[in-house]
Amino acid sequence: MVKRKVGALEKVDADLPNLQYKIRRDPISYKDDFLRQYRQYETQRELFMQAPSSTTESGIVSLRELIDFTSHVADCYPEATATFPEELQNILTLHHKELESELREKIVGSLVLLRRKEVINSSTLLSTLFPILTSTPSKSLRTLLFQKILSDLRTSNVKTTNHRLNRTIQTVLHNLLTSERMSTKGIWAVKLTRELWKRQIWTDSKAVEIMKEASLADNEKVIIGGVRFFLGGDKEREEMEDESSDEEAIDIGKLKHQMGINKKSKKKARAMENAVSTVKRKERKKKQPHPLNFSAFHLLHDPQGFAEALFSRHLQSTKSKLNLEHKLLVLQLVSRLVGLHKLTVINLYSYFIKYLTPRQQSVTSFLASLAQATHSLVPPDVLEPLVQKIANEFVSEAAAAEVASAGLNAIREICVRQPLAMNDTLLQDLVMYRKSKDKGVMMAAKGLLSLYREVGADMLKKRDRGKEAAMGLRVGDRKDMRYGEEAVGEIEGLDLLEKWKEEEKQRKLAVKGSAGTEADDDVDSDEGNDDGWDVESDDSDDSGGWIDVQSDVEIEFSDSDDDKPSKKRPKVDSGAEANENKENKIETAIELEKKLSFLATTRILTPADIAKLQELRLAASVNQHLPASQRKRAAQQSAAQNRHVDDPLTAAEIEGLATLSKKSSKDDKIALAREGKTDRKDHKSTQAIRKEKKESQGKSSTNKEKARKKNFMMTLGKAKTKQKKSLVERGKVLKAHVERGKRGGKRGNKGK
């Protein structure tokens, strides 16, 4: 049988990708061919719409290919394909359950392609895909639609934030959660919002309100999704930001070196250009100001109402269907809200009582939640029964060491936030456990003791107060804490900066000597106005600028006392003649307050002052007067007290000291020893490890290594010539070798 020749036009009709390529190059010349194919698409579409379920396989394949072809060239003929996007939307909306999987994916992909070609806008695409996402039973279609919606929202917010589109989608998601609280459809609103929050596309309060509504829903999955967002959404965002910043840096020098050695090609040139543009883009990104990404807790509109609604709906209500694990998550969220915003939910603390037993499952999480929910505005009468119950249930001679250390640690965390929750009798009883033979219990009791030496030394016995606390109580420096009392806001470390400035002034005076004191007095008097020292000199007529009198006083004090007290006494007590210690201390406090407020309100701190202030804060962060053995412990205590309020208190921190009570097995010791070592499958020598590291960095081997690997037959000729050398030639070679050594090698780079 003779094979029939196919004409050129028939070839074009049969090969749609070829026709698509030709149309992209010359749309006008191939318009008739496109219209012929488009009419064929309309015919196939009408046949499909009449009977979607009974369409033949060949008809589905033909329709799929025609949809793909038309979507790729629709932007070339906008008038002819004006109704094409709407027809695809109707097919997908009406028949997405009956559609064949490949055809369904092709229609979704075609709509996304039309969006990229700007034939349709994002609102049209998302309004088509999102209702199908929440209603289709197909898992594969849901996954595909979720990816396409997320990708389109990311693309729309790449250059600038598309506020109009974001508000539209946020309103749709908010209405989805509030209209049907029992429905599982809200889980898609939770997933989409959490993913966009993690990628820093949605960072406003509207997204937080969506997750707030999800947390107050009636469906269990939606509730837990919203609660987990508040507990871990910010951490996920920080981790993703760290991953993007920790991307492997491109070594431009190495690429240029390879370009100079290897064979030149257009592909390598393009790779080089891409690498340079990537490096430039990263540099621009580094120079941009860091965005202010507020935590979700700080963007809540009504945290008090939110905490009360969560507690009443999911914890207090008997109709709640949440299990213990999910209730614990909700409890952690409520306690974070109460502790962070200092809310008042009195019923919350009585809810904890039935869970504070060592036999309770996940009891350390309940203890951590109770400590998180404690703050300085919680009435001590409410917390005292809870602290007493923890002490009775956990801390006793009969309790296990792990239980006792966890109980003491929980009591300490509560008392850090509200010291008035402890009474004298209980405190003195708990402090006695510092003599326990178990290390975990001893450390926990010592932590409680060191806390109350700082905040309530009068509640301790005299022998337990310590040197500094006892001296402070005797002199009157330590004040009794009062309920609801807040510290006055001030610039931290400003007194350190003032002291440093005065020391610098005295040092300059000492360096210049007595010859230039008169000129220096005029300069220093102006500076003294800024530091607040002229306020004292105005009180008496005899002190008008005579600094020598004060220096004499300092010399007298320095003979008998230490250097530091000698500097402080003349500043405060220069015009005072009182003999009683209490009056002197009161005057000192008044004068210091005047100086600090005067410096903070009348002097503008320069960038150099701020840098020095930061340096002084860092230097004073650890108590320098303590011996070296106690400095580390003081630093740990200050870090625990100054923990950021946004950081959650976890069960691991409550159990931290309990690990000291547990004896480590041999396997645990081996695992602990291997933690710091790199994972190596087999043993290698140091030379082999060094060689692998060198190869991974793209470095070449030395000439000696190359010569060692050279083929023997290639080195045979050189060996033969060496054997044939005469004695005179050997002498010349050795002489040249000696001269080279004197010069410092071939390059003559001998060090002088």
PDB file of C-alpha atoms in Angstrom, residues 47-56 60 95 98-100:
ATOM      1  CA  LEU A  47     -20.810  17.971  23.141  1.00  0.00           C
ATOM      2  CA  PHE A  48     -19.195  17.658  26.567  1.00  0.00           C
ATOM      3  CA  MET A  49     -21.632  20.042  28.279  1.00  0.00           C
ATOM      4  CA  GLN A  50     -24.607  18.050  26.926  1.00  0.00           C
ATOM      5  CA  ALA A  51     -23.403  14.789  28.503  1.00  0.00           C
ATOM      6  CA  PRO A  52     -20.327  15.205  30.720  1.00  0.00           C
ATOM      7  CA  SER A  53     -20.363  11.662  32.090  1.00  0.00           C
ATOM      8  CA  SER A  54     -20.891   9.867  28.737  1.00  0.00           C
ATOM      9  CA  THR A  55     -18.203  11.613  26.713  1.00  0.00           C
ATOM     10  CA  THR A  56     -15.834   9.234  24.936  1.00  0.00           C
ATOM     11  CA  ILE A  60     -11.905  14.112  26.281  1.00  0.00           C
ATOM     12  CA  HIS A  95     -18.739  19.595  36.680  1.00  0.00           C
ATOM     13  CA  GLU A  98     -17.527  14.349  37.192  1.00  0.00           C
ATOM     14  CA  LEU A  99     -14.505  15.626  35.272  1.00  0.00           C
ATOM     15  CA  GLU A 100     -11.705  13.232  34.358  1.00  0.00           C
TER      16      GLU A 100
END
